[in-house]
Amino acid sequence: MGAWEKNVRKVVPYTPGEQPDCTNIIKLNTNENPYPPAPGVADVLRKFDAQVLRRYPDPAAEALVCALADHYGVKKGQVFVGVGSDDVLAMSFLTFFNGKKPILFPDITYSFYDVWADLFRIPYQCLPLDEEFEIRTEDYFRECGGIVIPNPNAPTGAEKDLSELEQIMAHNSDVIVIIDEAYIDFGGESAVSLLSKYDNLLVVQTFSKSRSLAGMRIGYAFGNEKLIKYLNDVKYSFNSYTMDTVTIAVGVEAVKDDIYFQKMLKKVVDTREWTKKELRRLGFLFQDSKSNFIFATHPKCPAKALFEALKKEGIFVRYFDKPRIDNYLRISIGTDQEMKTLLAFLEQYLGENV
Ligand code: PMP
C-alpha cells in the first residue's frame, strides 16, 4: 500500500454483538430490554413536527439535562449527556485520562475500555478478577492515571459493594474514578449518593438497557460541576451537536414516567430470578447477577458448542472467545416466554449431549 499508511491511526475496533436481520429469533445477545420504552416516547414520535428539524438542536440538550437533574436530585451543572454511554465514556477517557501512568480496569470487563485506551494512546493495566470473578478492591490501591469499573460488572453481572468502591475513590483522590452503571437499575446500589463526597467521581449511566432505548442512543454522566465543565469543553471541541432534537424530546419523556419504569424493571428482575433458578436446576454455574443478563458456564457442556446449537435454533446469546471466559455464555433476560423457550431447549440439549 501507499506510503501514507504509516500515518494512519490504526486501531483494532470493538466488536458489538450481532444484530441479525430476521424477526423470528429470540435475541438475548446484547442486553436489550424486551419491553417497549415508556408510552410517552411513542406519543412524542407520533406527534413530532418535522419542521423543527430545519434548525440545529440545542447543543446543551438543556431539556434532557434538566429532566435528569430533577429526577436524580443533582444540579444541572452536574449532568453531561451523550450519544449512548459509549460516547459519554469515550469523551471521559479523552478528557480525564491524560497522565503518563496507566489507567486501571478489570481484566474481565466491558471490552470497549481497552479499545478507547488504544485509540487515545492511554497506557492501561488490566487487573485480574479473582478465581470467583470478583474485583479485588485492594488491587486498586495504587498509583495510576485513573480507574474505570462497571458496577455491576459486565459480562459477569456481579455487583460490587458500594462501600468497597468508595474505598477505591478515597485511595485514588488524585485521579478520576469512573463507575460505569449501565446496568445499575436492575438491582444495584448507585454511586450517585457519593457524588457530594468525592470530587474525583464520575458516574455514567444509559437509557439503552433499563429504559428500553438502545436504538435512540442516550447516555449520561454525573459528577461535580468542575468535572462536567471539563467534559463539555472536550465535547464542544469535538462535535457541538451530539444530541439530536428527536432524541432530546424522547429522552425527556422516558425519564418522566417513573411508574412505568419501575413496573418494567420489576418484570425483568422477576424473570431474571426465575431464570437463575432454572439454570441452576440444569447444572449451570454463575455469579449472582444484579444486571439484565446472566453469565453462565456448564461444567459438562462446552459453551461454544452450546452457543452454536442455540444459534441454529434461532436463539442468540453472546459468546466471547477470550481467555478465562471462553467457556461462558452471556444470556440477556428476555420476556418470560423467551426464557421458557430457551430453558426448554437447554434442558433438551443437555439431556441429549451430556
Ligand atoms: N457500559 C457497559 C458496561 C455496557 O455493557 C454497555 C453496552 N454495550 C455500555 C456501557 C454502552 O451502552 P450504550 O452506549 O448503549 O449506552
Coordinates of C-alpha atoms and ligand atoms in Angstrom, one line a residue:
M1 CA 0.0 0.0 0.0
G2 CA 1.0 3.7 -0.2
A3 CA 3.5 5.4 2.0
W4 CA 0.6 7.4 3.5
E5 CA -0.3 4.3 5.5
K6 CA 2.4 4.9 8.1
N7 CA 0.5 8.0 9.2
V8 CA -2.8 6.2 9.7
R9 CA -4.2 5.8 13.3
K10 CA -4.5 2.1 13.4
V11 CA -6.9 0.5 15.9
V12 CA -8.5 -2.8 16.5
P13 CA -12.1 -1.8 16.8
Y14 CA -14.7 -3.0 19.3
T15 CA -17.0 -5.8 18.0
P16 CA -20.6 -5.1 19.0
G17 CA -23.0 -8.1 19.4
E18 CA -24.7 -9.4 16.3
Q19 CA -27.9 -7.6 15.2
P20 CA -29.3 -10.4 13.0
D21 CA -31.7 -9.2 10.3
C22 CA -34.6 -11.5 10.9
T23 CA -37.7 -11.3 13.1
N24 CA -38.2 -14.9 14.0
I25 CA -35.5 -15.2 16.5
I26 CA -35.0 -14.9 20.3
K27 CA -32.4 -12.2 20.7
L28 CA -30.6 -12.5 24.0
N29 CA -27.2 -11.3 22.9
T30 CA -26.9 -7.5 23.5
N31 CA -28.7 -6.9 26.8
E32 CA -31.5 -5.1 25.3
N33 CA -34.8 -4.7 27.2
P34 CA -37.6 -7.0 25.9
Y35 CA -40.2 -4.4 26.8
P36 CA -41.1 -1.2 24.9
P37 CA -40.0 2.3 26.2
A38 CA -42.4 4.4 28.2
P39 CA -45.7 5.1 26.3
G40 CA -44.9 8.8 26.2
V41 CA -42.0 8.0 23.9
A42 CA -44.3 6.7 21.1
D43 CA -46.5 9.8 21.6
V44 CA -43.6 12.2 21.1
L45 CA -42.5 10.4 18.0
R46 CA -46.0 10.3 16.5
K47 CA -46.6 14.0 17.2
F48 CA -43.1 15.2 16.2
D49 CA -43.2 18.1 13.8
A50 CA -40.6 17.6 11.1
Q51 CA -40.4 21.3 10.5
V52 CA -38.4 21.6 13.8
L53 CA -35.6 19.6 12.1
R54 CA -34.7 22.6 9.9
R55 CA -32.9 24.0 12.9
Y56 CA -29.9 22.7 14.7
P57 CA -30.6 21.0 18.0
D58 CA -29.9 22.7 21.4
P59 CA -26.2 22.0 21.8
A60 CA -26.6 21.8 25.6
A61 CA -29.6 19.5 25.4
E62 CA -30.9 21.6 28.2
A63 CA -34.4 19.9 28.4
L64 CA -32.8 16.5 28.8
V65 CA -30.1 17.7 31.2
C66 CA -32.8 19.4 33.4
A67 CA -35.1 16.3 33.3
L68 CA -32.2 14.1 34.5
A69 CA -31.1 16.6 37.2
D70 CA -34.6 16.8 38.5
H71 CA -35.1 13.0 38.5
Y72 CA -31.8 12.2 40.3
G73 CA -31.7 15.3 42.6
V74 CA -28.5 16.8 41.3
K75 CA -27.7 20.3 39.9
K76 CA -28.0 20.6 36.1
G77 CA -24.3 21.6 36.1
Q78 CA -23.6 18.1 37.3
V79 CA -25.1 16.4 34.3
F80 CA -23.4 15.5 31.0
V81 CA -25.3 13.8 28.1
G82 CA -24.1 12.0 25.0
V83 CA -24.9 9.6 22.2
G84 CA -25.2 6.5 24.4
S85 CA -22.9 5.8 27.3
D86 CA -20.3 4.7 24.8
D87 CA -20.0 8.3 23.7
V88 CA -20.0 9.6 27.3
L89 CA -17.3 7.1 28.2
A90 CA -15.2 7.8 25.2
M91 CA -15.4 11.6 25.9
S92 CA -14.5 10.9 29.6
F93 CA -11.4 8.8 28.6
L94 CA -10.3 11.7 26.3
T95 CA -10.9 14.3 29.0
F96 CA -9.7 12.7 32.2
F97 CA -7.1 10.1 31.3
N98 CA -4.1 12.2 30.1
G99 CA -1.4 11.2 32.5
K100 CA 1.6 9.0 31.9
K101 CA 0.6 6.4 34.5
P102 CA -1.6 3.6 33.3
I103 CA -5.3 3.7 34.0
L104 CA -6.7 0.6 35.7
F105 CA -9.7 -1.6 34.9
P106 CA -10.5 -5.3 35.4
D107 CA -9.2 -8.0 33.0
I108 CA -12.7 -9.3 32.6
T109 CA -14.9 -6.3 31.9
Y110 CA -16.6 -4.2 29.2
S111 CA -14.4 -4.8 26.1
F112 CA -14.6 -1.3 24.9
Y113 CA -12.3 0.1 27.6
D114 CA -9.1 -1.2 26.1
V115 CA -10.2 -0.1 22.6
W116 CA -10.7 3.6 23.8
A117 CA -7.4 3.4 25.6
D118 CA -5.6 2.2 22.5
L119 CA -7.4 4.7 20.3
F120 CA -6.4 7.7 22.6
R121 CA -3.0 6.2 23.3
I122 CA -3.7 6.0 27.0
P123 CA -1.5 3.5 28.9
Y124 CA -3.5 0.9 30.8
Q125 CA -3.3 -2.1 33.0
C126 CA -5.9 -4.8 33.4
L127 CA -6.2 -6.1 37.0
P128 CA -7.3 -9.7 37.1
L129 CA -10.5 -10.6 38.8
D130 CA -10.1 -13.3 41.5
E131 CA -11.0 -17.0 40.9
E132 CA -14.7 -16.3 41.6
F133 CA -14.6 -13.4 39.1
E134 CA -14.8 -10.8 41.8
I135 CA -12.9 -7.5 41.7
R136 CA -10.2 -7.4 44.3
T137 CA -10.6 -4.0 45.9
E138 CA -7.0 -3.7 47.3
D139 CA -5.6 -4.1 43.8
Y140 CA -6.8 -0.6 43.1
F141 CA -5.0 1.0 46.0
R142 CA -2.0 2.0 43.8
E143 CA -0.7 4.9 41.8
C144 CA -2.4 5.2 38.4
G145 CA -3.7 7.5 35.8
G146 CA -7.4 6.8 36.5
I147 CA -9.8 4.0 37.1
V148 CA -12.9 2.7 35.3
I149 CA -15.1 0.0 36.8
P150 CA -18.5 -1.1 35.7
N151 CA -21.0 -1.8 38.5
P152 CA -22.5 -4.3 38.1
N153 CA -19.5 -5.6 36.1
A154 CA -20.0 -6.8 32.6
P155 CA -20.1 -9.5 31.4
T156 CA -20.2 -11.1 34.8
G157 CA -23.3 -9.2 36.1
A158 CA -21.8 -9.2 39.6
E159 CA -22.4 -6.2 41.8
K160 CA -19.5 -4.7 43.8
D161 CA -20.4 -3.4 47.3
L162 CA -20.6 0.4 47.2
S163 CA -18.5 0.7 50.4
E164 CA -15.7 -1.1 48.5
L165 CA -15.9 1.2 45.5
E166 CA -15.8 4.1 47.9
Q167 CA -12.5 2.9 49.3
I168 CA -11.2 2.9 45.7
M169 CA -12.3 6.5 45.3
A170 CA -10.8 7.5 48.6
H171 CA -7.5 5.8 47.9
N172 CA -7.2 7.5 44.5
S173 CA -8.3 11.0 45.1
D174 CA -5.6 12.3 42.7
V175 CA -7.3 10.7 39.6
I176 CA -10.8 10.3 38.2
V177 CA -12.7 7.2 39.1
I178 CA -15.4 6.3 36.6
I179 CA -18.2 4.0 37.7
D180 CA -20.0 2.7 34.7
E181 CA -23.5 2.0 35.8
A182 CA -25.0 0.7 32.6
Y183 CA -26.9 -2.0 34.5
I184 CA -27.4 -0.4 37.9
D185 CA -31.2 -0.1 37.7
F186 CA -31.7 -3.8 37.7
G187 CA -30.9 -4.1 41.4
G188 CA -27.5 -2.5 42.2
E189 CA -26.8 0.4 44.5
S190 CA -25.8 3.6 42.6
A191 CA -22.7 5.6 43.4
V192 CA -24.7 8.8 42.7
S193 CA -25.1 9.1 46.5
L194 CA -21.3 9.5 46.8
L195 CA -21.0 12.5 44.4
S196 CA -21.1 15.1 47.2
K197 CA -18.3 13.3 49.0
Y198 CA -15.8 12.6 46.1
D199 CA -14.9 15.3 43.6
N200 CA -13.0 12.7 41.6
L201 CA -16.1 10.5 40.9
L202 CA -17.9 10.3 37.6
V203 CA -21.0 8.1 37.4
V204 CA -22.0 7.0 33.9
Q205 CA -25.5 5.6 33.1
T206 CA -27.5 4.8 29.9
F207 CA -31.1 4.7 28.5
S208 CA -30.2 1.7 26.5
K209 CA -31.0 -1.1 29.0
S210 CA -33.4 -0.1 31.8
R211 CA -35.2 2.5 29.7
S212 CA -35.5 0.3 26.6
L213 CA -34.0 2.9 24.3
A214 CA -30.8 1.3 22.9
G215 CA -31.9 2.4 19.4
M216 CA -32.1 6.0 20.4
R217 CA -28.6 6.4 21.8
I218 CA -28.7 8.3 25.1
G219 CA -26.1 8.1 27.8
Y220 CA -25.3 10.5 30.6
A221 CA -22.9 11.1 33.4
F222 CA -23.0 12.8 36.8
G223 CA -20.0 14.4 38.5
N224 CA -19.1 17.6 40.3
E225 CA -19.7 20.8 38.3
K226 CA -16.0 21.4 37.5
L227 CA -15.6 17.9 36.1
I228 CA -18.7 18.2 33.9
K229 CA -17.4 21.6 32.6
Y230 CA -14.2 19.9 31.6
L231 CA -16.2 17.2 29.8
N232 CA -18.3 19.7 28.0
D233 CA -15.2 21.6 26.9
V234 CA -13.9 18.5 25.2
K235 CA -17.3 17.7 23.7
Y236 CA -17.7 21.2 22.2
S237 CA -14.2 20.8 20.8
F238 CA -15.2 17.6 19.0
N239 CA -18.9 17.9 18.0
S240 CA -21.3 20.6 19.4
Y241 CA -24.5 18.8 18.3
T242 CA -24.2 15.3 19.7
M243 CA -27.8 15.0 20.8
D244 CA -30.4 15.5 18.0
T245 CA -33.7 17.2 18.5
V246 CA -35.8 14.0 18.4
T247 CA -33.6 12.2 20.8
I248 CA -33.7 15.0 23.4
A249 CA -37.5 15.0 23.3
V250 CA -37.7 11.2 23.6
G251 CA -35.2 11.2 26.5
V252 CA -37.3 13.7 28.5
E253 CA -40.4 11.6 28.1
A254 CA -38.6 8.4 29.2
V255 CA -37.3 10.0 32.4
K256 CA -40.7 11.5 33.3
D257 CA -42.6 8.2 33.6
D258 CA -41.2 6.6 36.7
I259 CA -44.2 4.4 37.4
Y260 CA -43.9 2.6 34.0
F261 CA -40.1 2.5 34.5
Q262 CA -40.4 0.7 37.9
K263 CA -43.0 -1.7 36.6
M264 CA -40.8 -2.8 33.6
L265 CA -37.8 -3.1 35.8
K266 CA -39.7 -5.4 38.2
K267 CA -40.7 -7.6 35.3
V268 CA -37.1 -8.0 34.1
V269 CA -35.9 -8.7 37.6
D270 CA -38.6 -11.3 38.3
T271 CA -37.8 -13.1 35.1
R272 CA -34.1 -13.0 35.9
E273 CA -34.6 -14.6 39.3
W274 CA -36.8 -17.3 37.7
T275 CA -34.1 -17.9 35.0
K276 CA -31.4 -18.2 37.7
K277 CA -33.4 -20.9 39.5
E278 CA -34.0 -22.8 36.2
L279 CA -30.4 -22.6 35.1
R280 CA -29.2 -23.8 38.5
R281 CA -31.5 -26.8 38.2
L282 CA -29.9 -27.7 34.9
G283 CA -26.4 -27.5 36.5
F284 CA -25.2 -24.1 35.2
L285 CA -22.9 -22.1 37.4
F286 CA -22.8 -18.3 37.6
Q287 CA -22.4 -15.3 39.8
D288 CA -25.4 -13.7 41.4
S289 CA -26.3 -11.2 38.6
K290 CA -27.7 -7.9 39.5
S291 CA -28.0 -6.9 35.9
N292 CA -30.3 -7.9 33.0
F293 CA -28.1 -10.8 31.9
I294 CA -26.6 -13.9 33.4
F295 CA -23.0 -15.1 32.7
A296 CA -23.2 -18.8 32.9
T297 CA -21.0 -21.9 32.4
H298 CA -21.9 -25.6 32.5
P299 CA -19.3 -28.0 33.9
K300 CA -20.2 -30.7 31.4
C301 CA -21.1 -28.8 28.3
P302 CA -18.7 -26.6 26.3
A303 CA -20.1 -23.1 25.9
K304 CA -19.0 -22.7 22.3
A305 CA -20.9 -25.8 21.2
L306 CA -24.0 -24.7 23.1
F307 CA -23.7 -21.2 21.6
E308 CA -23.7 -22.7 18.1
A309 CA -26.6 -25.1 18.9
L310 CA -28.7 -22.2 20.3
K311 CA -27.9 -20.1 17.2
K312 CA -29.1 -22.9 14.9
E313 CA -32.3 -22.9 16.9
G314 CA -32.7 -19.1 16.4
I315 CA -31.7 -18.2 20.0
F316 CA -28.9 -15.7 20.0
V317 CA -26.8 -15.3 23.1
R318 CA -23.3 -13.8 23.4
Y319 CA -20.1 -15.9 23.4
F320 CA -16.6 -14.3 24.0
D321 CA -13.7 -16.2 22.5
K322 CA -11.3 -14.8 25.1
P323 CA -9.0 -16.2 27.8
R324 CA -10.7 -17.1 31.1
I325 CA -14.2 -16.6 29.7
D326 CA -14.3 -18.8 26.6
N327 CA -16.4 -21.4 28.4
Y328 CA -19.2 -19.0 29.4
L329 CA -22.3 -17.6 27.7
R330 CA -23.8 -14.3 28.5
I331 CA -27.6 -14.6 28.3
S332 CA -29.7 -11.4 28.3
I333 CA -33.0 -11.5 30.1
G334 CA -35.9 -11.6 27.6
T335 CA -39.6 -12.0 28.2
D336 CA -40.9 -14.9 30.3
Q337 CA -41.9 -16.7 27.1
E338 CA -38.5 -16.2 25.5
M339 CA -36.7 -17.5 28.6
K340 CA -39.1 -20.5 28.8
T341 CA -38.2 -21.4 25.2
L342 CA -34.5 -21.0 26.0
L343 CA -34.8 -23.2 29.1
A344 CA -36.8 -25.9 27.3
F345 CA -34.1 -26.0 24.6
L346 CA -31.3 -26.1 27.1
E347 CA -32.9 -29.0 29.0
Q348 CA -33.4 -31.0 25.8
Y349 CA -29.9 -30.3 24.6
L350 CA -28.2 -31.2 27.8
G351 CA -30.4 -34.4 28.0
E352 CA -29.1 -35.4 24.6
N353 CA -25.5 -34.3 24.8
V354 CA -24.3 -34.6 28.4
Ligands
PMP1 N1 -21.1 0.1 29.6 C1 -21.3 -1.2 29.6 C2 -20.7 -2.0 30.8 C3 -22.0 -1.9 28.6 O1 -22.2 -3.2 28.7 C4 -22.5 -1.1 27.5 C5 -23.4 -1.8 26.5 N2 -22.7 -2.3 25.4 C6 -22.3 0.3 27.5 C7 -21.5 0.8 28.5 C8 -22.7 1.1 26.4 O2 -24.1 1.2 26.2 P1 -24.7 2.4 25.4 O3 -23.7 3.0 24.5 O4 -25.8 1.7 24.6 O5 -25.3 3.3 26.4

